[in-house]
PDB file of C-alpha atoms in Angstrom:
ATOM      1  CA  GLN K   1     -29.270   2.266  -1.169  1.00  0.00           C
ATOM      2  CA  PRO K   2     -30.056   2.523   2.526  1.00  0.00           C
ATOM      3  CA  GLN K   3     -31.557   5.654   4.043  1.00  0.00           C
ATOM      4  CA  LEU K   4     -29.628   7.229   6.916  1.00  0.00           C
ATOM      5  CA  ARG K   5     -30.920   9.787   9.385  1.00  0.00           C
ATOM      6  CA  GLU K   6     -28.971  11.694  12.027  1.00  0.00           C
ATOM      7  CA  SER K   7     -30.543  12.767  15.309  1.00  0.00           C
ATOM      8  CA  GLY K   8     -29.332  14.635  18.360  1.00  0.00           C
ATOM      9  CA  PRO K   9     -29.106  18.078  19.957  1.00  0.00           C
ATOM     10  CA  GLY K  10     -28.407  21.018  17.682  1.00  0.00           C
ATOM     11  CA  LEU K  11     -26.794  23.068  20.444  1.00  0.00           C
ATOM     12  CA  VAL K  12     -24.028  21.947  22.797  1.00  0.00           C
ATOM     13  CA  LYS K  13     -22.237  24.022  25.413  1.00  0.00           C
ATOM     14  CA  PRO K  14     -18.445  24.391  25.339  1.00  0.00           C
ATOM     15  CA  SER K  15     -16.576  21.665  27.244  1.00  0.00           C
ATOM     16  CA  GLU K  16     -19.598  19.349  27.103  1.00  0.00           C
ATOM     17  CA  THR K  17     -20.151  16.199  25.026  1.00  0.00           C
ATOM     18  CA  LEU K  18     -21.721  16.131  21.571  1.00  0.00           C
ATOM     19  CA  SER K  19     -23.845  13.025  21.050  1.00  0.00           C
ATOM     20  CA  LEU K  20     -25.433  12.004  17.754  1.00  0.00           C
ATOM     21  CA  THR K  21     -27.148   8.869  16.520  1.00  0.00           C
ATOM     22  CA  CYS K  22     -27.559   7.621  12.982  1.00  0.00           C
ATOM     23  CA  THR K  23     -30.494   5.349  12.205  1.00  0.00           C
ATOM     24  CA  VAL K  24     -30.153   3.160   9.138  1.00  0.00           C
ATOM     25  CA  SER K  25     -33.088   1.828   7.156  1.00  0.00           C
ATOM     26  CA  GLY K  26     -31.889  -1.635   6.467  1.00  0.00           C
ATOM     27  CA  SER K  27     -29.218  -3.447   8.370  1.00  0.00           C
ATOM     28  CA  VAL K  28     -25.892  -2.183   9.668  1.00  0.00           C
ATOM     29  CA  SER K  29     -24.760  -5.800   9.874  1.00  0.00           C
ATOM     30  CA  THR K  30     -23.677  -5.943   6.251  1.00  0.00           C
ATOM     31  CA  SER K  31     -20.264  -7.153   5.227  1.00  0.00           C
ATOM     32  CA  ASN K  32     -18.068  -5.023   2.974  1.00  0.00           C
ATOM     33  CA  TYR K  33     -19.363  -1.720   4.328  1.00  0.00           C
ATOM     34  CA  TYR K  34     -18.294   0.525   7.150  1.00  0.00           C
ATOM     35  CA  TRP K  35     -20.362   3.221   8.827  1.00  0.00           C
ATOM     36  CA  GLY K  36     -18.868   6.605   9.441  1.00  0.00           C
ATOM     37  CA  TRP K  37     -19.183  10.182  10.559  1.00  0.00           C
ATOM     38  CA  ILE K  38     -18.026  13.133   8.461  1.00  0.00           C
ATOM     39  CA  ARG K  39     -18.376  16.797   9.367  1.00  0.00           C
ATOM     40  CA  GLN K  40     -18.345  20.113   7.524  1.00  0.00           C
ATOM     41  CA  PRO K  41     -17.778  23.411   9.360  1.00  0.00           C
ATOM     42  CA  PRO K  42     -19.811  26.342   8.022  1.00  0.00           C
ATOM     43  CA  GLY K  43     -18.545  27.398   4.608  1.00  0.00           C
ATOM     44  CA  LYS K  44     -15.671  24.914   4.718  1.00  0.00           C
ATOM     45  CA  GLY K  45     -14.720  21.497   3.433  1.00  0.00           C
ATOM     46  CA  LEU K  46     -15.235  17.963   4.657  1.00  0.00           C
ATOM     47  CA  GLU K  47     -13.459  16.094   7.463  1.00  0.00           C
ATOM     48  CA  TRP K  48     -13.648  12.355   8.193  1.00  0.00           C
ATOM     49  CA  ILE K  49     -14.205  11.825  11.926  1.00  0.00           C
ATOM     50  CA  GLY K  50     -14.210   8.060  12.183  1.00  0.00           C
ATOM     51  CA  SER K  51     -15.710   4.746  11.119  1.00  0.00           C
ATOM     52  CA  ILE K  52     -17.053   1.545  12.584  1.00  0.00           C
ATOM     53  CA  TYR K  53     -17.695  -1.959  11.282  1.00  0.00           C
ATOM     54  CA  TYR K  54     -20.742  -3.863  12.464  1.00  0.00           C
ATOM     55  CA  SER K  55     -18.445  -6.116  14.490  1.00  0.00           C
ATOM     56  CA  GLY K  56     -17.489  -3.062  16.546  1.00  0.00           C
ATOM     57  CA  SER K  57     -14.033  -2.369  15.108  1.00  0.00           C
ATOM     58  CA  THR K  58     -13.414   1.365  15.146  1.00  0.00           C
ATOM     59  CA  TYR K  59     -11.121   3.751  13.312  1.00  0.00           C
ATOM     60  CA  TYR K  60     -10.669   7.393  14.254  1.00  0.00           C
ATOM     61  CA  ASN K  61      -9.110  10.496  12.779  1.00  0.00           C
ATOM     62  CA  PRO K  62      -5.850  10.925  14.726  1.00  0.00           C
ATOM     63  CA  SER K  63      -6.582  14.624  15.194  1.00  0.00           C
ATOM     64  CA  LEU K  64      -9.799  13.779  17.086  1.00  0.00           C
ATOM     65  CA  LYS K  65      -8.982  10.363  18.487  1.00  0.00           C
ATOM     66  CA  SER K  66      -8.622  11.456  22.105  1.00  0.00           C
ATOM     67  CA  ARG K  67     -12.150  12.908  22.110  1.00  0.00           C
ATOM     68  CA  VAL K  68     -14.142  10.579  19.831  1.00  0.00           C
ATOM     69  CA  THR K  69     -16.080   7.395  20.484  1.00  0.00           C
ATOM     70  CA  ILE K  70     -18.157   5.658  17.822  1.00  0.00           C
ATOM     71  CA  SER K  71     -20.369   2.720  18.744  1.00  0.00           C
ATOM     72  CA  VAL K  72     -22.874   0.483  16.972  1.00  0.00           C
ATOM     73  CA  ASP K  73     -26.134  -1.114  18.075  1.00  0.00           C
ATOM     74  CA  THR K  74     -26.940  -3.847  15.587  1.00  0.00           C
ATOM     75  CA  SER K  75     -30.253  -4.653  17.275  1.00  0.00           C
ATOM     76  CA  LYS K  76     -31.504  -1.155  16.441  1.00  0.00           C
ATOM     77  CA  ASP K  77     -29.539  -0.673  13.191  1.00  0.00           C
ATOM     78  CA  GLN K  78     -27.984   2.441  14.660  1.00  0.00           C
ATOM     79  CA  PHE K  79     -24.514   3.794  15.205  1.00  0.00           C
ATOM     80  CA  SER K  80     -23.533   6.716  17.372  1.00  0.00           C
ATOM     81  CA  LEU K  81     -20.943   9.445  17.783  1.00  0.00           C
ATOM     82  CA  LYS K  82     -19.707  10.992  21.005  1.00  0.00           C
ATOM     83  CA  LEU K  83     -17.292  13.914  20.908  1.00  0.00           C
ATOM     84  CA  THR K  84     -16.111  15.190  24.271  1.00  0.00           C
ATOM     85  CA  SER K  85     -14.772  18.561  25.429  1.00  0.00           C
ATOM     86  CA  VAL K  86     -16.242  20.424  22.472  1.00  0.00           C
ATOM     87  CA  THR K  87     -15.235  23.929  21.481  1.00  0.00           C
ATOM     88  CA  ALA K  88     -16.494  26.410  18.898  1.00  0.00           C
ATOM     89  CA  ALA K  89     -14.198  24.697  16.387  1.00  0.00           C
ATOM     90  CA  ASP K  90     -16.489  21.658  16.547  1.00  0.00           C
ATOM     91  CA  THR K  91     -19.419  23.658  15.169  1.00  0.00           C
ATOM     92  CA  ALA K  92     -20.343  21.954  11.908  1.00  0.00           C
ATOM     93  CA  VAL K  93     -22.903  19.973   9.969  1.00  0.00           C
ATOM     94  CA  TYR K  94     -22.414  16.348  10.974  1.00  0.00           C
ATOM     95  CA  TYR K  95     -23.159  13.644   8.433  1.00  0.00           C
ATOM     96  CA  CYS K  96     -23.417   9.924   8.912  1.00  0.00           C
ATOM     97  CA  ALA K  97     -22.604   7.793   5.915  1.00  0.00           C
ATOM     98  CA  ARG K  98     -22.130   4.286   4.604  1.00  0.00           C
ATOM     99  CA  LEU K  99     -18.551   3.792   3.485  1.00  0.00           C
ATOM    100  CA  GLY K 100     -17.081   1.442   0.936  1.00  0.00           C
ATOM    101  CA  GLY K 101     -13.928   1.254   3.020  1.00  0.00           C
ATOM    102  CA  VAL K 102     -12.612   2.290   6.414  1.00  0.00           C
ATOM    103  CA  TYR K 103     -11.902   5.877   5.305  1.00  0.00           C
ATOM    104  CA  GLY K 104     -14.434   6.156   2.423  1.00  0.00           C
ATOM    105  CA  SER K 105     -15.877   6.222  -0.200  1.00  0.00           C
ATOM    106  CA  ALA K 106     -19.196   7.411   1.151  1.00  0.00           C
ATOM    107  CA  ASN K 107     -21.908   6.026  -1.105  1.00  0.00           C
ATOM    108  CA  SER K 108     -24.944   6.820   1.054  1.00  0.00           C
ATOM    109  CA  TRP K 109     -25.341   9.862   3.266  1.00  0.00           C
ATOM    110  CA  GLY K 110     -27.726  11.191   5.866  1.00  0.00           C
ATOM    111  CA  GLN K 111     -29.152  14.639   5.259  1.00  0.00           C
ATOM    112  CA  GLY K 112     -26.805  16.083   7.866  1.00  0.00           C
ATOM    113  CA  THR K 113     -27.527  17.695  11.199  1.00  0.00           C
ATOM    114  CA  PRO K 114     -26.138  21.103  12.197  1.00  0.00           C
ATOM    115  CA  VAL K 115     -24.501  21.297  15.602  1.00  0.00           C
ATOM    116  CA  THR K 116     -23.522  24.597  17.176  1.00  0.00           C
ATOM    117  CA  VAL K 117     -21.193  24.814  20.140  1.00  0.00           C
ATOM    118  CA  SER K 118     -22.095  27.882  22.148  1.00  0.00           C
ATOM    119  CA  SER K 119     -22.923  28.865  25.690  1.00  0.00           C
TER     120      SER K 119
ATOM    121  CA  GLU J   1      -1.191  13.095   5.840  1.00  0.00           C
ATOM    122  CA  ILE J   2      -1.788  13.445   2.115  1.00  0.00           C
ATOM    123  CA  VAL J   3      -2.931  16.912   1.048  1.00  0.00           C
ATOM    124  CA  LEU J   4      -5.261  17.218  -1.936  1.00  0.00           C
ATOM    125  CA  THR J   5      -5.256  20.505  -3.835  1.00  0.00           C
ATOM    126  CA  GLN J   6      -8.093  21.182  -6.252  1.00  0.00           C
ATOM    127  CA  SER J   7      -8.014  23.639  -9.108  1.00  0.00           C
ATOM    128  CA  PRO J   8      -9.437  25.930 -10.130  1.00  0.00           C
ATOM    129  CA  GLY J   9     -11.169  27.222  -7.029  1.00  0.00           C
ATOM    130  CA  THR J  10     -14.054  28.473  -9.149  1.00  0.00           C
ATOM    131  CA  LEU J  11     -14.902  27.493 -12.711  1.00  0.00           C
ATOM    132  CA  SER J  12     -17.378  29.577 -14.693  1.00  0.00           C
ATOM    133  CA  LEU J  13     -18.943  27.815 -17.662  1.00  0.00           C
ATOM    134  CA  SER J  14     -22.212  27.587 -19.563  1.00  0.00           C
ATOM    135  CA  PRO J  15     -24.598  24.672 -20.038  1.00  0.00           C
ATOM    136  CA  GLY J  16     -23.453  22.457 -22.881  1.00  0.00           C
ATOM    137  CA  GLU J  17     -19.759  23.187 -22.298  1.00  0.00           C
ATOM    138  CA  ARG J  18     -17.134  20.729 -21.089  1.00  0.00           C
ATOM    139  CA  ALA J  19     -15.788  21.013 -17.538  1.00  0.00           C
ATOM    140  CA  THR J  20     -12.391  19.754 -16.406  1.00  0.00           C
ATOM    141  CA  LEU J  21     -11.651  19.749 -12.674  1.00  0.00           C
ATOM    142  CA  SER J  22      -8.247  18.903 -11.266  1.00  0.00           C
ATOM    143  CA  CYS J  23      -7.128  17.263  -8.023  1.00  0.00           C
ATOM    144  CA  ARG J  24      -3.425  17.047  -7.183  1.00  0.00           C
ATOM    145  CA  ALA J  25      -2.061  14.990  -4.295  1.00  0.00           C
ATOM    146  CA  SER J  26       0.987  15.942  -2.232  1.00  0.00           C
ATOM    147  CA  GLN J  27       2.333  12.420  -2.758  1.00  0.00           C
ATOM    148  CA  SER J  28       1.467   9.508  -4.967  1.00  0.00           C
ATOM    149  CA  VAL J  29      -1.796   7.763  -4.058  1.00  0.00           C
ATOM    150  CA  SER J  30      -3.386   4.572  -5.222  1.00  0.00           C
ATOM    151  CA  SER J  31      -6.035   5.280  -7.824  1.00  0.00           C
ATOM    152  CA  SER J  32      -8.092   2.582  -6.159  1.00  0.00           C
ATOM    153  CA  TYR J  33      -8.833   5.034  -3.376  1.00  0.00           C
ATOM    154  CA  LEU J  34      -9.679   8.311  -5.084  1.00  0.00           C
ATOM    155  CA  ALA J  35     -13.270   9.550  -5.158  1.00  0.00           C
ATOM    156  CA  TRP J  36     -15.205  12.573  -6.376  1.00  0.00           C
ATOM    157  CA  TYR J  37     -18.345  14.047  -4.807  1.00  0.00           C
ATOM    158  CA  GLN J  38     -20.868  16.658  -5.875  1.00  0.00           C
ATOM    159  CA  GLN J  39     -22.471  18.919  -3.266  1.00  0.00           C
ATOM    160  CA  LYS J  40     -25.338  21.326  -3.822  1.00  0.00           C
ATOM    161  CA  PRO J  41     -26.299  24.038  -1.297  1.00  0.00           C
ATOM    162  CA  GLY J  42     -28.019  22.645   1.773  1.00  0.00           C
ATOM    163  CA  GLN J  43     -27.511  19.047   0.664  1.00  0.00           C
ATOM    164  CA  ALA J  44     -25.218  16.218   1.601  1.00  0.00           C
ATOM    165  CA  PRO J  45     -22.450  15.332  -0.827  1.00  0.00           C
ATOM    166  CA  ARG J  46     -23.225  12.744  -3.480  1.00  0.00           C
ATOM    167  CA  LEU J  47     -20.684  10.170  -4.569  1.00  0.00           C
ATOM    168  CA  LEU J  48     -19.951  10.452  -8.299  1.00  0.00           C
ATOM    169  CA  ILE J  49     -16.733   8.522  -8.873  1.00  0.00           C
ATOM    170  CA  TYR J  50     -14.799   5.965  -6.819  1.00  0.00           C
ATOM    171  CA  GLY J  51     -11.560   4.178  -7.582  1.00  0.00           C
ATOM    172  CA  ALA J  52     -10.605   7.206  -9.710  1.00  0.00           C
ATOM    173  CA  SER J  53     -12.709   6.162 -12.717  1.00  0.00           C
ATOM    174  CA  ASN J  54     -15.732   4.119 -11.628  1.00  0.00           C
ATOM    175  CA  ARG J  55     -19.104   5.838 -11.757  1.00  0.00           C
ATOM    176  CA  ALA J  56     -21.313   5.330  -8.732  1.00  0.00           C
ATOM    177  CA  THR J  57     -24.803   3.922  -9.123  1.00  0.00           C
ATOM    178  CA  GLY J  58     -27.113   6.230 -11.029  1.00  0.00           C
ATOM    179  CA  VAL J  59     -24.450   8.734 -12.083  1.00  0.00           C
ATOM    180  CA  PRO J  60     -24.904   9.913 -15.691  1.00  0.00           C
ATOM    181  CA  ASP J  61     -22.208   8.924 -18.158  1.00  0.00           C
ATOM    182  CA  ARG J  62     -21.348  12.558 -18.869  1.00  0.00           C
ATOM    183  CA  PHE J  63     -19.308  12.324 -15.646  1.00  0.00           C
ATOM    184  CA  SER J  64     -15.943  10.606 -15.961  1.00  0.00           C
ATOM    185  CA  GLY J  65     -12.856  10.329 -13.787  1.00  0.00           C
ATOM    186  CA  SER J  66      -9.265   9.661 -14.729  1.00  0.00           C
ATOM    187  CA  GLY J  67      -5.728   9.931 -13.462  1.00  0.00           C
ATOM    188  CA  SER J  68      -3.071   8.199 -11.443  1.00  0.00           C
ATOM    189  CA  GLY J  69      -0.179   8.925  -9.134  1.00  0.00           C
ATOM    190  CA  THR J  70      -0.604  12.526  -8.006  1.00  0.00           C
ATOM    191  CA  ASP J  71      -2.881  13.936 -10.709  1.00  0.00           C
ATOM    192  CA  PHE J  72      -6.573  13.180 -11.076  1.00  0.00           C
ATOM    193  CA  THR J  73      -9.301  14.725 -13.183  1.00  0.00           C
ATOM    194  CA  LEU J  74     -13.077  14.862 -13.140  1.00  0.00           C
ATOM    195  CA  THR J  75     -14.589  15.649 -16.529  1.00  0.00           C
ATOM    196  CA  ILE J  76     -18.181  16.596 -17.240  1.00  0.00           C
ATOM    197  CA  SER J  77     -18.589  16.263 -20.973  1.00  0.00           C
ATOM    198  CA  ARG J  78     -21.660  18.468 -21.537  1.00  0.00           C
ATOM    199  CA  LEU J  79     -22.839  20.542 -18.615  1.00  0.00           C
ATOM    200  CA  GLU J  80     -26.477  20.346 -17.621  1.00  0.00           C
ATOM    201  CA  PRO J  81     -28.075  23.060 -15.448  1.00  0.00           C
ATOM    202  CA  GLU J  82     -28.197  20.672 -12.483  1.00  0.00           C
ATOM    203  CA  ASP J  83     -24.414  20.124 -12.610  1.00  0.00           C
ATOM    204  CA  PHE J  84     -23.576  23.537 -11.184  1.00  0.00           C
ATOM    205  CA  ALA J  85     -22.390  22.745  -7.672  1.00  0.00           C
ATOM    206  CA  VAL J  86     -19.257  22.255  -5.580  1.00  0.00           C
ATOM    207  CA  TYR J  87     -17.078  19.231  -6.310  1.00  0.00           C
ATOM    208  CA  TYR J  88     -14.694  17.567  -3.869  1.00  0.00           C
ATOM    209  CA  CYS J  89     -12.018  14.960  -4.426  1.00  0.00           C
ATOM    210  CA  HIS J  90     -11.287  12.508  -1.630  1.00  0.00           C
ATOM    211  CA  HIS J  91      -8.425  10.156  -0.918  1.00  0.00           C
ATOM    212  CA  TYR J  92      -9.472   7.257   1.285  1.00  0.00           C
ATOM    213  CA  GLY J  93      -6.582   4.821   1.080  1.00  0.00           C
ATOM    214  CA  SER J  94      -4.970   5.587   4.405  1.00  0.00           C
ATOM    215  CA  SER J  95      -5.716   7.252   7.718  1.00  0.00           C
ATOM    216  CA  PRO J  96      -7.190   9.762   8.081  1.00  0.00           C
ATOM    217  CA  GLY J  97      -8.101  10.145   4.471  1.00  0.00           C
ATOM    218  CA  SER J  98      -8.310  13.659   3.101  1.00  0.00           C
ATOM    219  CA  PHE J  99     -10.615  15.842   1.069  1.00  0.00           C
ATOM    220  CA  GLY J 100      -9.708  18.583  -1.339  1.00  0.00           C
ATOM    221  CA  GLN J 101     -10.928  22.088  -0.601  1.00  0.00           C
ATOM    222  CA  GLY J 102     -13.472  21.960  -3.416  1.00  0.00           C
ATOM    223  CA  THR J 103     -14.066  23.483  -6.846  1.00  0.00           C
ATOM    224  CA  LYS J 104     -17.165  25.601  -7.293  1.00  0.00           C
ATOM    225  CA  LEU J 105     -18.672  25.161 -10.738  1.00  0.00           C
ATOM    226  CA  GLU J 106     -20.816  28.173 -11.502  1.00  0.00           C
ATOM    227  CA  ILE J 107     -22.888  29.329 -14.449  1.00  0.00           C
TER     228      ILE J 107
END
């Protein structure tokens, strides 16, 4: 199982852009797996944000699609999340994960990184 | 969007007992795309079951999944102390996928 590690700012101001990177030990250029972002607001359940294949094909949650961009850098074995125009509702623990399909199942997870949206 | 409803919200049992957790979908889903996760406080979720009944790598055989259509079940045959956690079901067959709200399994 690969190891995944999220990195990025833990505090973002309202209306600004949340940017996170996931570094994978091993290669992101593996067939049959997608790489995704999932978030969990404090005390709440899980929400799939979006996924990417190593070729660059992306899939986004329709509820977030207008604000989300996921990209991959195969040379660094990293993939990244950008979420624009954030509000307090975007405060959550953000996980990166390896997915067995476009929308799941997530068989390897990062430890999660908390992001707070506040001025 | 398919809504997954888990029951009960909280399940209180003792080590050694059998646990049965339910996940009901708002419409029929393919069992090929139904997963269960375990989450402990401060940790990322851990995949237990995928494709409704397939155990993920390293998952003890006391965990089993079953079901089809709109009704799915996660069974833990004999609870160990480390099994007390929150469990989520997850449908991942279509966009955007959906998670249940979770069942807390407490001692």
